[in-house]
Short mmCIF file of C-alpha atoms in Angstrom, two decimals:
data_model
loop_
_atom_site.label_atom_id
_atom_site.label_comp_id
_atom_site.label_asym_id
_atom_site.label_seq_id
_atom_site.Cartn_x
_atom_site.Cartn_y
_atom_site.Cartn_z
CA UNK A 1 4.05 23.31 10.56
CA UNK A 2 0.72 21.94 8.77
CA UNK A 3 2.70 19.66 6.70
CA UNK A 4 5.83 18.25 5.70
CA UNK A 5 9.05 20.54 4.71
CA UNK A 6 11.24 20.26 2.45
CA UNK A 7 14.46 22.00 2.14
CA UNK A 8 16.29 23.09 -0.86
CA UNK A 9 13.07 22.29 -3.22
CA UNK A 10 15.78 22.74 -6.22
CA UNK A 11 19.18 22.04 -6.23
CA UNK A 12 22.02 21.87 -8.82
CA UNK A 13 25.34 20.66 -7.84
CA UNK A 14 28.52 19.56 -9.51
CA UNK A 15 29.62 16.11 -9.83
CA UNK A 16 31.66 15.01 -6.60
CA UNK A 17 30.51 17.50 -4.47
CA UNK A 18 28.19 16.78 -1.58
CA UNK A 19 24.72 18.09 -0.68
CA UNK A 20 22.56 18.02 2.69
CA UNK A 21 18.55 17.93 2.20
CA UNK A 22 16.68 18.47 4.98
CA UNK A 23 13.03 17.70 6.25
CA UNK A 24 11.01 18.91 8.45
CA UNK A 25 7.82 16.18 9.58
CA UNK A 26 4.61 17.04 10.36
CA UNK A 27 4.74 17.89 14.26
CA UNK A 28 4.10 15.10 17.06
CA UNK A 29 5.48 12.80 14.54
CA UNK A 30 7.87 9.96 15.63
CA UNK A 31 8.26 8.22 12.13
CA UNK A 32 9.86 10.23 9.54
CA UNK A 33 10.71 8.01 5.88
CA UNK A 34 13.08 9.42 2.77
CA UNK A 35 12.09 7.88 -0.86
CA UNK A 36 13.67 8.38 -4.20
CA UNK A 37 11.98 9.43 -7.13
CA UNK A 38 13.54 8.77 -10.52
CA UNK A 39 12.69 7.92 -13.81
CA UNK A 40 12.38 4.53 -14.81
CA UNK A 41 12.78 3.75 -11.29
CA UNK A 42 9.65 4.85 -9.25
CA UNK A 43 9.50 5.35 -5.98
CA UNK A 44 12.49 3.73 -3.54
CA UNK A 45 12.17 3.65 -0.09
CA UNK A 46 15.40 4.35 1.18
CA UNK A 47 15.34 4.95 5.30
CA UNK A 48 13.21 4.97 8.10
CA UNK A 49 13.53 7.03 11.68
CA UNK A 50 11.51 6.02 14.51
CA UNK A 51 12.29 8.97 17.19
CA UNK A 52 16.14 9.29 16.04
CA UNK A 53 16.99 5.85 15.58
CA UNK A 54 17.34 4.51 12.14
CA UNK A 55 16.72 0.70 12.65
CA UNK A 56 17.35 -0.32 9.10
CA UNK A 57 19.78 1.40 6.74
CA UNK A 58 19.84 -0.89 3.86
CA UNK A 59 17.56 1.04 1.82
CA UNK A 60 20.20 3.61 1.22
CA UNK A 61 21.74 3.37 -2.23
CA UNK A 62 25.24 3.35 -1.60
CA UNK A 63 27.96 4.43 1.26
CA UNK A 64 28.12 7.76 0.15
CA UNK A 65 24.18 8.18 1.35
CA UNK A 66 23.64 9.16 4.51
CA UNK A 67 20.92 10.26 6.89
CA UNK A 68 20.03 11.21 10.60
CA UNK A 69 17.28 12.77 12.80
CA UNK A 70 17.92 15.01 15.65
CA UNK A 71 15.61 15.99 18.51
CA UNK A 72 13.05 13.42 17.03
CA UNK A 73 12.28 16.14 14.70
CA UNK A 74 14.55 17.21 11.72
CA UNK A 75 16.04 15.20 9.58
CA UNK A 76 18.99 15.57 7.01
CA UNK A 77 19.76 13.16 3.91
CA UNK A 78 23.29 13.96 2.60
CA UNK A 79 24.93 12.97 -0.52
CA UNK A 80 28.49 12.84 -0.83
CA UNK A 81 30.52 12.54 -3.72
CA UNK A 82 27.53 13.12 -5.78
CA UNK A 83 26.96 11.13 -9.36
CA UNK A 84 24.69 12.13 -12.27
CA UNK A 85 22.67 8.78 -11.10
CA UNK A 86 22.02 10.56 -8.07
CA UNK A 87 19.89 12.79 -10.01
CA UNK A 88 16.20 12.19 -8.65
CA UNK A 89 13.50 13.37 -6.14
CA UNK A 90 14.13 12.98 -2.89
CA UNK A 91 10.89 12.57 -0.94
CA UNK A 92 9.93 12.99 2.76
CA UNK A 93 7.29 11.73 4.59
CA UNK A 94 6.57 11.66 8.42
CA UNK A 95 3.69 9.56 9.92
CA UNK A 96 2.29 9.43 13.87
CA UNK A 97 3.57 6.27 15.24
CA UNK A 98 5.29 4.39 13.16
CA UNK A 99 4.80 0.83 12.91
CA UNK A 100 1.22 1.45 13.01
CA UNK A 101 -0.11 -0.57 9.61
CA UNK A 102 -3.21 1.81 9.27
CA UNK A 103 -1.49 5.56 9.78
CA UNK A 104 -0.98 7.36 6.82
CA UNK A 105 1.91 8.45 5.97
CA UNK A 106 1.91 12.55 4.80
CA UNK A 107 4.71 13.22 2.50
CA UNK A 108 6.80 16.69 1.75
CA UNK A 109 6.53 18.28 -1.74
CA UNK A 110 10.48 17.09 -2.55
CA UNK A 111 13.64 18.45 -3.18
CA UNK A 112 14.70 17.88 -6.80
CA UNK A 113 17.95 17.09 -7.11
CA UNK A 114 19.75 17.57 -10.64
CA UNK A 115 24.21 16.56 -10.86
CA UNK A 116 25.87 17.87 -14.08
CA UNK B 29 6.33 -10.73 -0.63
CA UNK B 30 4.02 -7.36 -0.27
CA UNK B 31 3.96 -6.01 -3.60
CA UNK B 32 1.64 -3.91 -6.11
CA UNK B 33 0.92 -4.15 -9.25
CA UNK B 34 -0.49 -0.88 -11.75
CA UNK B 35 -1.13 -2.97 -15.18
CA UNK B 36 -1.67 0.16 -17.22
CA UNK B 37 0.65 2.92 -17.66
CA UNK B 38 -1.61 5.54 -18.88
CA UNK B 39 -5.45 5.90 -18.76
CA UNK B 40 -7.68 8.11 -21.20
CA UNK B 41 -10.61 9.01 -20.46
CA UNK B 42 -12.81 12.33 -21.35
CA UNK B 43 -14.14 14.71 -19.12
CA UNK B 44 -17.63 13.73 -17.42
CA UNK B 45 -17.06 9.56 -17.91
CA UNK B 46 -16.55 7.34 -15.36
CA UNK B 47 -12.45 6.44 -14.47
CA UNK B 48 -10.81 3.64 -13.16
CA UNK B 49 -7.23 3.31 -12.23
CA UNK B 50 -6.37 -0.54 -11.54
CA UNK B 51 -4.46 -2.03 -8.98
CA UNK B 52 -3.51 -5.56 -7.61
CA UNK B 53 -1.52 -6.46 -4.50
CA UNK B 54 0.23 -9.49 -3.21
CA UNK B 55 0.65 -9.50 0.59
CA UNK B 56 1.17 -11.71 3.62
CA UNK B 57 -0.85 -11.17 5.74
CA UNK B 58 -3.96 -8.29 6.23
CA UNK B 59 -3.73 -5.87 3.14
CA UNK B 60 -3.24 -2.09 4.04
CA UNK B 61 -3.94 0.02 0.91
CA UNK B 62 -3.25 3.14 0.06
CA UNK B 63 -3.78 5.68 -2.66
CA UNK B 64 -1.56 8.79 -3.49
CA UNK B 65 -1.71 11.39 -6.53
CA UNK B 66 0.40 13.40 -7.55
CA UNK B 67 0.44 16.50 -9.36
CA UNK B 68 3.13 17.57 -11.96
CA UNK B 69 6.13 18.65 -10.21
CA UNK B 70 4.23 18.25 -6.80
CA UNK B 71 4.62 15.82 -3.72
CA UNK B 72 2.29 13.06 -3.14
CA UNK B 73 -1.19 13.55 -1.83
CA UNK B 74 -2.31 10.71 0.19
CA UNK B 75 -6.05 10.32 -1.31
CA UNK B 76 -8.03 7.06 0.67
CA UNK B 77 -6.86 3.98 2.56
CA UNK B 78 -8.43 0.53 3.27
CA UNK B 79 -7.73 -0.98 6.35
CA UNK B 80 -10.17 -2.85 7.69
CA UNK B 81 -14.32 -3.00 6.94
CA UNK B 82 -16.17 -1.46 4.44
CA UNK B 83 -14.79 -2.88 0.93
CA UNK B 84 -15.61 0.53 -0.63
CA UNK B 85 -13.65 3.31 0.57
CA UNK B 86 -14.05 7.25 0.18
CA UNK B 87 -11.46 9.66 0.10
CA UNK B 88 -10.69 13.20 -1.07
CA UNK B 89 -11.74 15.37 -4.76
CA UNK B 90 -14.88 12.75 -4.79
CA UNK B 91 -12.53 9.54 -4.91
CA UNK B 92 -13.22 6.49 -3.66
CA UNK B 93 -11.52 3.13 -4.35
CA UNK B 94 -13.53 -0.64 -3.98
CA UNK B 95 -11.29 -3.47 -1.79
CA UNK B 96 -12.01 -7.36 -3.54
CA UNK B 97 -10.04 -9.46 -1.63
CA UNK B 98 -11.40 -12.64 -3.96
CA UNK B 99 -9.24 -10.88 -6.80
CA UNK B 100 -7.22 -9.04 -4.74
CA UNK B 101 -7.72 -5.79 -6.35
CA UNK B 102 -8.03 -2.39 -4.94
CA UNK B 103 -9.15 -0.39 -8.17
CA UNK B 104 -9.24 3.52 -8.17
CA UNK B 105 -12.77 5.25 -8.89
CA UNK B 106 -14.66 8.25 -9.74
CA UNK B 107 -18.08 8.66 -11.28
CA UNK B 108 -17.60 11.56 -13.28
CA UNK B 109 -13.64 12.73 -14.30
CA UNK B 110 -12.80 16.23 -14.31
CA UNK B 111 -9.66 17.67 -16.64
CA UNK B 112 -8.50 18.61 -13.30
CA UNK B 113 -7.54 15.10 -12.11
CA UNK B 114 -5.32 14.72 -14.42
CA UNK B 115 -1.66 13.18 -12.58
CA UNK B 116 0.29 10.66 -11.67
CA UNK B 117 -1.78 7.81 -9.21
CA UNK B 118 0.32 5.54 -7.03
CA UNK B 119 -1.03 2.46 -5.01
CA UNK B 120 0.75 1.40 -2.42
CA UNK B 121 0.63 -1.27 -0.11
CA UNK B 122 2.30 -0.97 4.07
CA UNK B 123 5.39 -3.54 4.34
CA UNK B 124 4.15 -4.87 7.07
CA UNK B 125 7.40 -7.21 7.14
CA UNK B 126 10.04 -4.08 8.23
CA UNK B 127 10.23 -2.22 11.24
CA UNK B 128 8.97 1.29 9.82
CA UNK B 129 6.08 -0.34 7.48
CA UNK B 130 7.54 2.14 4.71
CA UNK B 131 5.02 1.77 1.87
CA UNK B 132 5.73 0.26 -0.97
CA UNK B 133 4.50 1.40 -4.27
CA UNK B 134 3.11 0.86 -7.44
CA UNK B 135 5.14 2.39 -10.30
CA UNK B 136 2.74 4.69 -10.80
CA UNK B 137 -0.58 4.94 -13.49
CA UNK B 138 -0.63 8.43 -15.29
CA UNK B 139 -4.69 9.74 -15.86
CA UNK B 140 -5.16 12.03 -18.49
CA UNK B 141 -8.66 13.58 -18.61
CA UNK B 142 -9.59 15.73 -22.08
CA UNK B 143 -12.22 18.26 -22.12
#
């Protein structure tokens, strides 16, 4: 597609249960990056896929986060167990070869994420 | 450390005046700069970048942003401010220290323009 997409752009879950969010980078690119959005917090860079290799994971919040690529394309963030601190923005952004210090990076419009 | 700094949380300024949006970086290295906006309940736009030459850089919706390295500052600009600009501004800076150069961001300076 033209841009990046994001997939559910709302979603409302229950405490404990688990949720997927998938993205969809811009096409031809190899880096794809998840960041959290939430109040008082800004923006958290949480993982980073070159191809579908995740070289550093400690972004991620906690154990119950999770995240892969497939296909050097799609990517899925999932949730499990979710908390009411999990409540936030969850933003995608792909860029054309990563590691590159002067690419831009083109980010997704979001899925917002709300636990009660 | 690669950081950013956005010293004000909130700029005024009325329609047809001037704007700046301030930010200062601390890096190792080169700087790689970066601007974003972003609209209410919107993604981020990426807006202008500095990399490497001219100090002042253009970008989109008449933007432009001026690189000092003396006072390390990469301030936000535009000549003439429409109610329409009116959002969130990030500045970010690459990580030039991690394998995916994530960026790493400001936290954020909202611009309110009145008509």
């Amino acid at each position: 597609g033209a841009g990046v997409s994001q997939s559910p752009s709302n979603k409302v879950t229950e405490k404990g249960k688990d949720v997927e969010l998938r993205c969809d980078p811009i096409s031809g690119h190899t880096a794809l990056y998840w960041y959290r959005q939430s109040l008082g917090q800004g923006l958290e860079f949480l993982i980073y896929f070159q191809g579908n290799s995740a070289p550093d994971k400690s972004g991620l919040p906690s154990d119950r986060f999770s995240a892969e690529r497939t296909g050097g394309s799609v990517s899925t963030l999932t949730i499990q167990r979710t908390q009411q601190e999990d409540s936030a923005v969850y933003l995608c952004a792909s860029s054309n070869l990563g590691g590159q210090f002067g690419n831009t990076i083109y980010f997704g419009e979001g899925s917002w994420l709300t636990v009660v | 450390a690669q950081s950013v700094a956005q010293p004000e949380d909130q700029v005024n300024v009325a329609e047809g005046n001037p704007l700046t949006v301030k930010c200062t970086y601390s890096v190792s290295g080169n700087p790689y700069l970066f601007w974003y906006v972003q609209y209410p309940n919107r993604g981020l736009q990426f807006l202008l970048k500095y990399i490497t030459g001219d100090n002042l850089v253009k970008g989109s919706y008449g933007f432009e942003a001026e690189f000092n390295k003396s006072q390390t500052s990469f301030h936000l600009k535009k000549p003439s401010a429409l109610v329409s600009d009116s959002a969130l501004y990030f500045c970010a800076v690459r990580d030039i220290r991690q394998a995916g150069t994530a960026l790493i961001f400001g936290k954020g300076t909202t611009l309110s323009v009145s008509s």
